[in-house]
XYZ file of C-alpha atoms in Angstrom:
736
model
C 13.418 -25.219 -35.293
C 11.367 -22.250 -34.577
C 10.217 -22.691 -30.708
C 5.914 -22.431 -31.381
C 6.670 -25.480 -33.538
C 8.860 -27.565 -31.379
C 6.338 -26.849 -28.171
C 3.666 -27.978 -30.341
C 5.500 -31.225 -30.772
C 6.042 -31.581 -27.095
C 2.400 -30.677 -26.247
C 0.589 -31.895 -28.682
C -3.355 -33.501 -27.469
C -6.628 -33.871 -29.020
C -8.237 -30.619 -28.994
C -11.733 -30.483 -26.947
C -15.133 -29.740 -27.950
C -17.026 -28.851 -25.660
C -20.759 -28.327 -25.719
C -23.069 -25.731 -23.872
C -26.894 -26.190 -22.730
C -28.313 -23.584 -23.066
C -28.234 -23.177 -19.171
C -24.501 -23.258 -19.266
C -24.226 -20.683 -21.921
C -26.534 -17.915 -19.144
C -24.224 -19.485 -16.143
C -21.215 -18.700 -18.380
C -22.549 -15.208 -19.619
C -23.731 -14.585 -15.464
C -20.373 -15.566 -14.627
C -18.442 -13.002 -17.462
C -20.775 -10.287 -16.001
C -18.985 -10.975 -12.398
C -16.007 -11.096 -13.842
C -16.109 -7.862 -15.382
C -17.309 -6.094 -11.633
C -13.551 -7.074 -11.055
C -11.842 -6.207 -13.843
C -10.772 -9.202 -14.930
C -12.122 -10.776 -18.050
C -13.643 -15.003 -18.306
C -11.649 -15.200 -21.705
C -8.449 -14.319 -20.378
C -8.561 -16.258 -17.350
C -9.685 -19.542 -19.331
C -6.838 -19.267 -21.380
C -4.075 -18.555 -18.470
C -5.570 -21.582 -16.586
C -5.005 -23.913 -19.950
C -1.374 -22.855 -19.821
C -0.323 -22.560 -16.467
C -3.625 -24.872 -14.530
C -2.103 -28.117 -16.271
C 1.077 -27.803 -13.382
C -0.101 -29.887 -10.113
C -0.140 -27.572 -6.978
C 1.528 -29.360 -4.048
C -0.637 -30.424 -1.959
C 0.262 -28.450 1.640
C 0.645 -25.315 -0.781
C -3.417 -25.473 -1.768
C -4.390 -26.344 1.807
C -2.529 -23.088 2.931
C -3.943 -20.921 0.433
C -7.328 -22.726 0.599
C -7.826 -22.027 4.670
C -6.260 -18.397 4.254
C -8.653 -17.326 1.617
C -11.511 -18.978 3.656
C -10.547 -17.279 6.973
C -10.487 -13.719 5.384
C -14.229 -13.233 3.781
C -15.498 -10.485 5.479
C -17.658 -7.861 4.132
C -17.728 -4.499 6.168
C -19.629 -1.067 5.398
C -17.569 2.035 5.998
C -20.472 4.059 7.768
C -23.903 4.181 8.150
C -25.493 4.622 4.504
C -22.759 4.022 3.074
C -22.558 2.111 -0.503
C -19.028 1.852 -0.411
C -17.983 -1.467 1.710
C -14.418 -3.708 2.306
C -14.840 -6.020 0.369
C -12.021 -9.591 1.837
C -11.801 -12.723 0.106
C -12.839 -14.803 -2.359
C -14.427 -13.122 -5.229
C -15.614 -14.382 -8.874
C -12.255 -15.364 -9.870
C -11.224 -17.082 -6.888
C -15.030 -19.162 -5.975
C -14.574 -20.617 -9.065
C -11.103 -22.040 -8.690
C -12.457 -23.288 -5.209
C -15.480 -24.728 -6.751
C -14.645 -26.165 -9.816
C -13.965 -30.304 -10.184
C -11.090 -29.469 -12.103
C -8.505 -28.127 -11.201
C -6.188 -25.919 -13.403
C -8.324 -23.013 -12.248
C -6.699 -22.590 -8.735
C -3.294 -23.686 -10.372
C -3.512 -20.811 -12.245
C -4.951 -18.722 -9.554
C -2.107 -19.641 -6.840
C 1.153 -19.031 -9.534
C -0.322 -16.116 -10.406
C -1.092 -14.805 -6.680
C 2.347 -15.975 -5.865
C 4.423 -14.119 -9.083
C 2.173 -10.656 -8.756
C 3.337 -10.836 -5.556
C 6.950 -9.792 -5.919
C 6.760 -8.413 -10.025
C 5.232 -5.271 -11.410
C 1.893 -6.352 -12.523
C 2.074 -4.215 -14.838
C 5.540 -5.337 -16.071
C 4.755 -9.013 -15.287
C 1.415 -8.840 -17.875
C 3.004 -7.526 -20.821
C 5.709 -10.031 -20.360
C 3.080 -12.804 -20.010
C 1.159 -11.465 -23.620
C 4.791 -11.536 -24.956
C 4.789 -15.354 -23.602
C 1.396 -16.451 -24.949
C 2.342 -15.036 -28.211
C 5.350 -16.650 -28.584
C 3.515 -19.773 -27.181
C 0.479 -19.341 -29.802
C 1.116 -16.550 -32.405
C -1.566 -14.670 -30.601
C -2.629 -13.149 -26.594
C -4.951 -11.264 -25.471
C -3.826 -7.319 -24.580
C -1.662 -6.474 -21.461
C -4.501 -4.455 -20.012
C -6.636 -7.651 -20.099
C -3.997 -9.746 -18.443
C -2.843 -7.038 -16.361
C -7.314 -7.023 -14.675
C -6.972 -11.108 -13.566
C -3.796 -10.189 -11.900
C -5.137 -7.543 -10.111
C -8.762 -9.527 -9.571
C -6.042 -12.580 -8.043
C -3.746 -10.008 -6.047
C -6.864 -8.395 -4.416
C -9.042 -11.585 -3.779
C -6.289 -13.085 -2.042
C -3.660 -11.005 -0.515
C -1.742 -13.614 1.905
C 1.580 -13.620 3.008
C 2.665 -17.413 2.570
C 4.507 -16.263 -0.198
C 6.899 -14.306 2.026
C 7.901 -17.351 4.354
C 8.258 -19.200 1.316
C 11.021 -16.879 -0.097
C 12.467 -16.370 3.031
C 12.969 -19.746 3.746
C 14.441 -19.934 -0.066
C 17.257 -17.238 1.149
C 17.888 -18.159 3.956
C 18.665 -21.914 2.786
C 21.141 -19.850 -0.029
C 22.731 -17.958 3.018
C 23.189 -20.770 5.366
C 25.471 -22.779 2.315
C 27.207 -19.851 1.903
C 28.158 -19.148 5.663
C 28.847 -22.867 6.024
C 31.817 -22.343 2.759
C 32.835 -18.871 4.334
C 31.596 -17.541 1.035
C 30.644 -13.874 0.332
C 28.994 -15.332 -2.541
C 29.905 -12.826 -5.436
C 26.229 -13.021 -6.419
C 25.152 -12.201 -3.164
C 23.802 -8.658 -4.156
C 21.862 -9.523 -7.233
C 20.168 -12.822 -4.776
C 19.341 -10.328 -2.199
C 18.465 -7.504 -3.540
C 17.775 -7.306 -7.271
C 14.681 -10.084 -7.715
C 14.279 -9.200 -11.309
C 13.058 -11.396 -13.425
C 13.938 -12.260 -17.018
C 11.054 -12.942 -19.919
C 13.057 -16.000 -20.739
C 12.051 -17.396 -17.644
C 8.862 -17.128 -17.215
C 8.042 -18.566 -21.040
C 10.203 -21.803 -19.883
C 7.974 -21.853 -16.743
C 4.544 -21.685 -18.599
C 5.955 -24.987 -20.066
C 8.821 -26.521 -18.853
C 7.189 -27.237 -15.622
C 4.487 -28.913 -16.498
C 6.507 -31.378 -19.015
C 8.962 -32.409 -16.299
C 6.065 -32.914 -13.751
C 4.700 -35.091 -16.551
C 8.002 -36.738 -17.290
C 10.117 -36.804 -14.647
C 12.138 -39.453 -16.066
C 12.776 -37.832 -19.288
C 12.644 -34.017 -18.589
C 14.882 -31.620 -16.562
C 15.489 -28.417 -16.624
C 18.726 -26.129 -16.508
C 18.510 -22.286 -16.400
C 22.019 -20.559 -16.713
C 21.567 -17.618 -14.753
C 20.836 -16.470 -11.182
C 18.393 -13.546 -11.991
C 14.923 -14.243 -10.329
C 16.347 -17.245 -8.614
C 14.762 -17.026 -5.502
C 11.359 -16.603 -7.468
C 12.082 -19.691 -9.268
C 13.453 -22.005 -6.464
C 9.522 -20.747 -4.449
C 7.856 -21.574 -8.069
C 9.201 -25.060 -9.184
C 10.058 -26.504 -5.326
C 7.543 -24.782 -2.722
C 4.738 -24.767 -5.035
C 4.535 -27.396 -7.344
C 6.972 -29.819 -5.743
C 9.970 -30.488 -8.486
C 13.668 -31.022 -6.513
C 15.538 -27.823 -7.572
C 19.633 -28.157 -7.189
C 21.226 -24.088 -6.961
C 24.920 -24.270 -8.348
C 27.178 -22.320 -7.193
C 31.381 -22.338 -8.071
C 31.984 -20.856 -4.168
C 29.273 -22.695 -2.045
C 28.762 -25.540 -4.236
C 25.049 -26.685 -4.761
C 22.209 -26.097 -2.128
C 19.027 -28.898 -2.573
C 15.764 -28.203 -2.331
C 14.000 -30.992 -1.709
C 15.108 -35.197 -1.223
C 19.345 -34.660 -1.525
C 19.096 -38.112 -2.987
C 16.661 -36.729 -5.731
C 18.023 -36.217 -9.664
C 17.592 -32.772 -10.149
C 14.073 -31.540 -12.102
C 15.798 -27.588 -12.039
C 19.183 -26.650 -11.929
C 19.972 -23.262 -11.355
C 23.619 -22.516 -12.229
C 25.788 -19.277 -12.699
C 25.365 -18.114 -16.497
C 28.593 -17.781 -18.302
C 29.674 -14.107 -18.594
C 29.075 -12.313 -21.989
C 26.811 -15.227 -22.903
C 22.768 -14.422 -22.958
C 20.396 -16.215 -20.872
C 19.095 -19.689 -21.297
C 16.655 -22.218 -19.711
C 16.995 -25.664 -21.480
C 14.661 -28.300 -21.654
C 16.931 -31.962 -22.126
C 15.795 -35.220 -22.480
C 17.322 -38.279 -20.161
C 20.407 -38.651 -21.964
C 21.175 -34.477 -21.614
C 20.321 -33.106 -25.087
C 18.199 -30.359 -26.033
C 14.345 -30.610 -26.574
C 13.967 -26.806 -26.156
C 15.697 -24.055 -25.554
C 14.082 -20.257 -24.529
C 16.260 -17.239 -24.719
C 15.435 -13.459 -25.167
C 13.394 -12.839 -28.267
C 15.341 -9.108 -29.668
C 11.752 -8.333 -30.689
C 10.348 -8.443 -27.388
C 8.989 -5.003 -25.514
C 10.225 -6.170 -22.024
C 12.794 -8.479 -21.917
C 13.000 -8.311 -17.973
C 9.936 -7.789 -15.424
C 10.863 -5.155 -12.864
C 10.874 -6.298 -9.152
C 8.275 -4.899 -6.906
C 8.749 -7.733 -4.061
C 6.601 -7.433 -1.713
C 6.467 -7.961 2.049
C 4.236 -7.791 5.141
C 4.331 -4.343 7.433
C 5.356 -6.779 10.058
C 9.383 -6.770 10.513
C 9.675 -4.948 7.073
C 12.179 -2.523 9.066
C 13.967 -5.205 10.258
C 14.684 -6.845 6.759
C 15.255 -3.699 5.022
C 17.930 -2.989 7.504
C 19.361 -6.691 6.821
C 19.520 -6.146 2.988
C 21.186 -3.104 3.342
C 24.291 -4.629 6.064
C 24.079 -7.719 3.756
C 24.588 -6.189 0.614
C 28.571 -7.188 0.222
C 28.428 -9.369 3.037
C 27.038 -11.692 5.043
C 25.892 -10.240 8.963
C 24.423 -12.505 11.101
C 20.829 -11.933 12.413
C 21.988 -12.332 16.181
C 24.254 -9.308 15.579
C 23.612 -6.352 17.320
C 23.543 -4.149 15.324
C 20.056 -4.573 14.246
C 19.139 -3.987 17.482
C 20.821 -0.824 17.731
C 19.798 0.730 15.036
C 16.299 0.235 15.016
C 16.557 1.558 19.092
C 18.306 4.642 16.813
C 15.451 4.589 14.074
C 12.839 5.127 17.243
C 14.457 7.323 18.644
C 14.143 9.970 15.718
C 11.192 9.118 14.643
C 10.129 9.971 18.829
C 12.427 13.129 18.866
C 10.656 14.277 15.475
C 6.905 13.400 16.748
C 7.164 16.600 19.054
C 8.225 19.451 16.608
C 5.071 18.347 13.842
C 3.645 21.770 13.069
C 0.653 22.397 10.542
C 1.975 23.761 6.932
C -0.386 26.057 5.691
C -1.022 27.805 9.347
C 3.070 29.665 9.535
C 1.835 32.618 10.708
C -1.218 31.525 13.301
C -0.514 30.994 17.315
C 1.635 27.365 18.368
C -1.367 26.629 19.636
C -3.099 26.514 16.559
C 0.000 25.193 14.501
C 0.168 21.387 16.419
C 0.590 19.003 15.032
C 2.107 16.456 17.643
C 1.332 12.881 18.233
C 1.448 10.358 21.016
C 4.877 8.962 21.589
C 2.192 5.777 21.944
C 1.248 5.677 18.253
C 5.064 5.883 17.762
C 6.005 2.581 19.197
C 3.002 0.651 18.361
C 4.532 1.709 14.591
C 8.021 0.562 15.432
C 6.946 -2.977 17.412
C 5.120 -3.169 14.003
C 7.700 -2.497 11.673
C 10.394 -4.463 13.450
C 8.933 -6.527 15.775
C 11.364 -9.167 15.694
C 13.809 -6.596 17.601
C 11.545 -6.584 20.665
C 13.193 -2.949 20.787
C 12.319 -1.921 24.845
C 11.313 1.595 25.214
C 13.755 3.229 27.494
C 16.275 2.469 25.205
C 15.314 4.530 22.260
C 13.927 7.215 24.588
C 18.141 7.383 25.926
C 18.651 8.042 22.186
C 16.242 11.110 22.120
C 19.028 13.826 23.235
C 21.602 12.580 21.385
C 19.410 13.452 18.098
C 17.834 16.744 18.900
C 17.109 18.801 15.980
C 19.718 17.264 14.326
C 20.419 16.700 11.146
C 20.023 13.087 9.976
C 23.603 12.806 7.591
C 25.674 13.989 11.696
C 23.763 11.255 14.322
C 26.134 9.344 15.540
C 26.311 5.687 14.621
C 26.285 2.966 17.592
C 29.919 1.840 17.648
C 27.868 -1.875 16.573
C 27.822 0.212 13.000
C 31.236 1.356 13.050
C 31.749 -2.170 13.196
C 29.720 -4.012 10.824
C 31.351 -0.877 8.282
C 35.064 -1.883 9.016
C 33.642 -5.418 7.973
C 32.000 -4.478 4.704
C 35.406 -2.770 3.885
C 37.527 -5.393 4.420
C 35.367 -7.314 1.625
C 34.441 -4.315 -0.687
C 37.780 -2.123 -0.396
C 36.327 0.551 -2.474
C 33.799 1.496 -0.223
C 34.791 4.527 2.161
C 34.289 5.009 5.794
C 32.324 8.331 4.759
C 29.647 7.132 2.024
C 29.084 3.687 4.131
C 28.240 6.057 7.112
C 26.302 8.297 4.786
C 24.290 6.043 3.532
C 23.527 4.044 6.857
C 22.368 7.617 7.755
C 20.460 7.873 4.838
C 19.017 4.935 5.668
C 17.842 5.737 9.173
C 16.562 8.288 8.283
C 13.605 6.526 6.099
C 12.873 3.982 7.931
C 12.474 6.476 10.933
C 9.872 8.560 8.727
C 8.645 5.931 7.698
C 7.962 5.082 11.187
C 6.406 8.344 12.150
C 4.290 8.225 8.708
C 2.674 5.419 9.820
C 1.956 6.450 13.838
C -0.378 8.274 11.904
C -2.471 5.229 10.860
C -5.305 4.329 13.285
C -4.824 1.021 14.849
C -1.606 0.158 12.745
C -1.880 -3.260 15.060
C -3.858 -4.254 13.043
C -2.139 -4.106 9.964
C 0.629 -6.383 10.200
C -0.202 -8.436 7.180
C -0.420 -5.249 5.098
C 1.721 -5.964 1.952
C 4.754 -3.181 1.395
C 6.903 -2.426 -1.386
C 10.481 -4.447 -0.019
C 13.337 -2.137 -1.908
C 16.057 -0.311 -0.905
C 18.126 1.118 -3.710
C 20.184 3.919 -1.652
C 18.054 6.578 -3.177
C 15.157 7.116 -1.041
C 11.762 5.793 -0.394
C 10.002 8.450 -0.988
C 9.392 11.186 -3.616
C 10.493 14.239 -2.387
C 8.657 17.150 0.068
C 8.838 20.025 2.254
C 8.131 17.358 5.460
C 10.641 15.084 4.536
C 13.516 17.595 3.574
C 12.783 19.750 6.521
C 12.681 16.096 8.698
C 16.061 15.220 7.127
C 17.448 18.544 8.020
C 16.440 18.467 11.195
C 14.633 21.831 11.647
C 13.336 22.879 14.604
C 9.609 23.048 13.644
C 8.870 20.123 10.647
C 6.146 21.678 8.457
C 3.715 18.788 8.048
C 2.001 19.831 3.826
C -0.740 18.254 3.347
C -1.227 14.344 3.279
C 2.680 14.047 3.754
C 1.951 10.900 5.876
C -0.894 9.739 3.879
C 1.324 10.039 0.463
C 3.856 7.963 2.034
C 1.508 4.722 2.910
C 0.507 5.331 -0.775
C 4.296 4.564 -1.600
C 4.840 1.936 0.367
C 1.722 -0.251 -0.826
C 1.288 1.000 -4.302
C 5.002 2.431 -5.299
C 5.882 6.008 -6.370
C 4.624 6.068 -9.863
C 0.784 5.734 -8.195
C 0.926 9.360 -6.261
C 0.039 11.652 -8.979
C -2.942 8.908 -9.847
C -4.206 8.349 -6.281
C -4.424 12.422 -4.641
C -7.467 12.427 -5.663
C -9.388 9.274 -4.048
C -10.356 9.089 -0.576
C -10.107 5.416 -0.745
C -7.186 3.560 -2.744
C -6.836 -0.076 -2.748
C -4.200 -2.890 -4.005
C -3.500 -6.230 -2.740
C -6.410 -6.640 -1.225
C -5.898 -3.641 1.393
C -7.068 -0.406 1.515
C -5.577 3.399 3.080
C -8.835 5.264 3.661
C -8.814 8.912 4.671
C -9.925 9.734 8.113
C -13.373 11.995 6.688
C -14.915 8.834 4.761
C -16.152 7.545 7.756
C -19.017 9.771 8.469
C -17.638 11.110 11.520
C -17.860 14.189 13.057
C -15.721 16.681 11.541
C -14.710 18.320 14.454
C -13.248 15.112 16.061
C -11.241 13.964 12.508
C -7.534 14.851 12.508
C -6.729 15.329 9.111
C -2.734 13.921 9.465
C -4.493 10.781 10.353
C -6.185 8.451 8.511
C -6.757 4.581 8.270
C -5.366 1.296 6.729
C -8.146 -1.660 6.374
C -7.816 -5.201 4.791
C -10.912 -5.337 1.780
C -11.773 -3.860 -1.317
C -14.072 -0.929 -2.179
C -16.917 -2.467 -3.099
C -20.424 -1.052 -3.987
C -22.490 -2.833 -1.168
C -25.343 -3.481 -3.726
C -24.105 -4.687 -6.907
C -21.081 -6.732 -5.705
C -18.541 -4.088 -8.451
C -15.164 -3.542 -7.130
C -12.910 -1.101 -7.613
C -9.532 -0.089 -7.327
C -10.051 3.810 -6.339
C -12.658 6.292 -4.671
C -13.282 9.437 -5.870
C -15.865 12.690 -4.990
C -18.900 12.544 -7.678
C -20.486 15.662 -8.929
C -20.983 18.287 -6.411
C -24.238 19.916 -6.955
C -26.775 21.624 -4.764
C -29.462 24.571 -4.090
C -28.445 27.854 -2.596
C -28.488 27.975 0.955
C -30.772 30.767 2.643
C -28.851 34.146 3.303
C -26.537 34.574 6.230
C -27.924 36.801 9.456
C -26.646 37.465 12.236
C -28.419 35.643 15.600
C -26.867 36.730 18.543
C -25.241 39.551 20.150
C -24.164 41.133 23.055
C -22.719 39.609 26.139
C -23.807 35.791 26.129
C -25.717 33.787 23.981
C -27.472 29.762 24.129
C -25.481 26.715 22.974
C -27.492 25.633 20.598
C -28.132 24.005 16.652
C -29.876 26.622 13.883
C -28.866 23.938 11.159
C -30.034 20.666 11.370
C -30.063 17.576 9.041
C -33.066 16.120 8.006
C -31.950 13.755 5.774
C -28.676 12.231 4.073
C -28.162 10.237 1.233
C -25.015 8.915 -0.650
C -24.736 8.334 -4.694
C -21.820 5.911 -6.145
C -21.360 6.022 -9.773
C -19.305 3.202 -11.381
C -16.518 4.685 -13.599
C -13.348 3.234 -15.362
C -11.415 1.820 -12.202
C -12.994 3.770 -9.699
C -16.604 4.584 -7.515
C -17.335 8.398 -7.626
C -19.516 9.039 -4.153
C -21.615 12.273 -4.083
C -23.243 12.688 -0.368
C -26.594 14.790 -0.242
C -27.653 16.524 2.658
C -31.497 18.094 3.637
C -30.682 20.908 6.080
C -32.954 22.651 7.510
C -32.254 26.064 9.033
C -34.073 27.563 12.215
C -36.356 30.361 10.704
C -34.932 30.382 7.061
C -36.805 26.904 5.167
C -34.941 23.932 4.439
C -32.384 23.274 0.924
C -30.170 20.332 -0.767
C -26.773 20.950 -0.772
C -24.423 18.006 -1.841
C -20.101 17.518 -0.851
C -17.185 14.986 -1.337
C -15.286 13.386 1.148
C -12.470 14.093 -0.729
C -13.266 17.754 -0.661
C -14.403 17.704 3.064
C -10.465 16.212 4.365
C -9.047 19.380 1.923
C -10.918 21.860 4.396
C -10.020 19.767 7.441
C -6.740 20.976 6.468
C -7.398 24.402 6.598
C -9.384 24.388 9.756
C -7.349 25.674 13.679
C -8.364 22.943 16.187
C -9.072 24.406 19.884
C -6.948 22.472 22.578
C -8.650 20.332 25.563
C -9.469 23.063 28.390
C -10.317 21.262 32.025
C -13.578 22.815 32.244
C -16.361 20.932 33.911
C -17.861 18.274 31.112
C -21.232 19.683 31.060
C -23.795 21.524 28.946
C -23.549 25.382 29.298
C -26.924 27.205 29.857
C -25.509 30.328 28.382
C -21.689 31.109 26.704
C -19.690 34.362 26.791
C -19.997 36.120 23.481
C -18.243 39.646 24.264
C -19.023 42.680 21.935
C -16.700 41.414 18.935
C -18.731 38.256 18.288
C -21.825 37.425 16.852
C -23.403 33.944 16.326
C -24.963 33.392 12.675
C -26.775 30.873 10.609
C -27.438 30.505 7.067
C -24.900 30.137 4.043
C -21.358 29.625 5.550
C -19.552 30.801 2.335
C -21.373 33.657 2.570
C -20.605 34.502 6.288
C -16.804 34.867 5.328
C -17.845 36.963 2.690
C -20.122 39.231 4.422
C -17.181 40.140 7.386
C -14.779 40.506 4.275
C -17.084 43.230 2.799
C -17.514 44.534 6.283
C -21.450 44.003 6.366
C -20.719 42.096 9.809
C -19.822 44.365 12.575
C -17.617 41.261 14.648
C -14.593 40.170 13.490
C -16.132 36.626 15.344
C -18.826 34.677 13.781
C -19.698 31.559 16.101
C -21.993 29.506 13.404
C -24.489 27.804 15.287
C -24.243 24.308 13.709
C -23.588 21.171 16.455
C -25.056 18.086 14.663
C -22.570 16.485 12.798
C -23.926 16.337 10.112
C -24.775 19.649 9.585
C -20.853 20.774 10.070
C -20.296 18.147 6.717
C -21.648 21.040 5.241
C -20.630 23.704 7.566
C -16.990 22.632 6.655
C -17.902 22.566 2.415
C -18.449 26.015 2.532
C -15.356 27.620 4.406
C -13.916 28.722 1.742
C -15.560 32.317 1.114
C -13.270 35.608 2.036
C -10.592 35.884 4.016
C -11.483 34.959 7.891
C -9.922 32.139 9.557
C -11.945 28.898 10.826
C -11.247 27.543 14.083
C -13.148 24.693 15.143
C -14.246 23.452 18.769
C -13.752 19.939 19.442
C -15.658 18.058 22.145
C -12.709 18.442 25.136
C -13.043 21.806 24.786
C -15.894 24.021 25.976
C -17.295 27.333 24.482
C -16.228 29.947 26.474
C -12.766 28.339 25.964
C -12.945 27.922 22.512
C -14.012 32.080 22.137
C -11.271 32.744 23.980
C -8.947 30.491 21.568
C -10.473 32.190 18.369
C -9.712 36.012 20.120
C -6.827 35.742 20.315
C -5.911 34.813 16.260
C -5.676 38.377 14.645
C -8.282 39.058 11.382
C -11.667 38.048 10.988
C -12.647 33.950 12.033
C -15.555 32.006 11.948
C -15.805 29.457 15.035
C -17.343 26.077 14.207
C -19.099 24.917 17.523
C-alpha cells in the first residue's frame, strides 16, 4: 500500500474549519509581515507546526529552552547614529511559540532548532520538502523552509543541544568500554553524523504516534546512521525510551530500564537498504519508511555545531578516538594542547603584512600580544586548564619548524601504538603525519581567534565540529607559510577573519561573505573593526569582533544575515593645496565633519549601508562625500602604522616639518596624484585632519598616485611620526 495512504489511515482526523474575524485577519497580515522581516513565512511555519507540533516536548526541555531564550533577549547598537543594531533572542517566530496557548508552535520550533544545530540547513530544508511531499503529495519549496530554519536558529542560538548530544555519546562510549569493545561502528557514531531522509520522514509521524499509543506502537530503526541525533530527538526532547542494540556491546538504555523501548536502534544488515518500521503490539508492521529512489537527496550532510568553549578538546578527542577509545583523563590531550599553544605563540611573533613586503620591518610587524593567544587557547581548550609555563617551555623547540616535522610528546606516540594494535594498516608515519596536521590546524585556529576582541565573551559561539583529516580551512598564503614554519609569516588580507567565517558558516560561504562587513549565523555575528565608527587610526585591520546578535534595522525591526556597503556617491572635494612649509607647523585640523548620516537599504538577504559626511575645509568651503565600512577596511590594510614612542603625552604647540615635508588639505586622492606628477615639491605630505570622522573620508580616497600612506596612532607624537615616514623611500602621505 502507498505510504501516503497508510499514513492517512493512521492519522485519520476530522479537518478543522477556522473562521477569522476582521480583527483576526488584520493580526494575521501583521504577523505575516513581521515574519517576512526575518526571512520566514507564515504558511510554512503553520504547516511545519501542524506536523512536528503534534509531538509533546518534555517539560524539562521546554523550561530550559524558554529560560535560555528570555535571558538572552537584547538589542545593542553598533555605533552612534548607526541604523544597524545587533538583536538577540526572540523574534516573531519565537514570540508566537512562547505566547500561543497552542503548544504546537513551541514544539515545532524546539525540534527545528535542535535539528538545524547539527545538520546543514540547505540539505535539511530539501529533505523536509521531500518528506512533506511524500506525506501529502504537496510541499513548500526548500528555500521557503530554509527561511524558517534560519529564523529558528538565529532567534534561539542555544547550547543545550550540545550537552544532550554529549550525554548520549558518552553513554554509548561507557557501554563500549564496559564490554571492552572497540565498537566497529565507532567512527560512524562519533565522526559521521549524517542522517538519512528516511529517518526524517519517520520522525515526522512515528514519534507522535508512539506518544499517542505507547502500548500499541513502537519503532525499530535498522541503522546506526545519525544515532546521536535520533537518541536526543526521541529521548531527551520527547521523553521516549530508547534502546541501542549492538552485537559487541549489548544494549544501551536511555530511559527507565524496566520500560519497553519506544524506539529500538540496531545495526543494519549488510547489503540491505536502511529502513525504519512502525510496529504494533504484536510486532506486526504498520508502517515502513525506506529510501525513495526518486528523492533528490538521500542523506543530510552533517554540519554539527559545538560551542567554542572546549571545541579544540572535543576535536582532539574525536581524532584520537577514531579507531579505539582513549579515556578523557589520558595525558595525551593535555600534552597535545600545550604543544598546540606553543606553536601558536611562536607564530604570533612572526606575523607581517603581506602587502607591505618591501617596507621597513617596523611597519611590517603585525605580531599580537601573547595574552591574546592564551585567552584564545583558554576558551578552545577550557577543560584542560593549560598552565602558561608548559607551552612557553616548548616555544624554542617549535621555532620556525615545519608543522610536519614537529617532535610529538611521548604520550602521543603511546596512543599511536594503541591505535596500531587495533588497526594494523595504520603506519606510524601516517599516524604522526595526521596528528601533526591536526596540531597545525588547531594552532592556526588559536592564532586566528586571538585576533578577536574580547574572545572571552564568545564561549557560546556555535562553530562547526568536524575533523576529516583534510584540513579545516581553505588554502591561503598565510596558512601555507604557517605550516611551512617560515621565519616571517605573511598575513594576507582577512586571513584570520576568513578562518572565523569558515568555522561559523563553512567553507562554502567564504565567497558569499567576502563583500560583507557583518556576517551572521546561528544568532552570532562576525564584524569588521571598521564598522564601529571608532578612530580609524586606532583600528588594527587584522583584528575583528564576534558578538551575539543578528543584524537588525533599528527602526523597522527587519533582520538580515549580511551587511554590505551601499552605493557610494559625493560631490567633488576642494582641490588639494599646500598649507605649511618650512621648519615647523602648528598641529591642527583643517577638515572637520559638521554632520554625519547613515543610510540603510534592505536588498534580498542583506542590508546595504552608506555613510554620508558633510565636511568643512578651512578656507576651502564645504562638501559632501560618502564611504562604506568594507571600503574603509580595505584601505586600512594598505596603510602603514606608526609605533608607540616614549615622548611625553601632551599637545605640541609646534611640530617639526623640514624641507622635505609640507602640510596639505583638500582632496586626499588628489594629493597622491600631485606628488606623482611632481606638482608638489616635497615628498612627504602631512594631511591635517585630526578629527577621526574626517579621517574616515581621508581613508576612503587614499588610492590616488603611488605614494605610501602612514597613519599616526595616538601613542605616537607628530615628531616621531614624521621621522618614521621619512625612513621610507618614495612619496609618503602622513595622516595625523
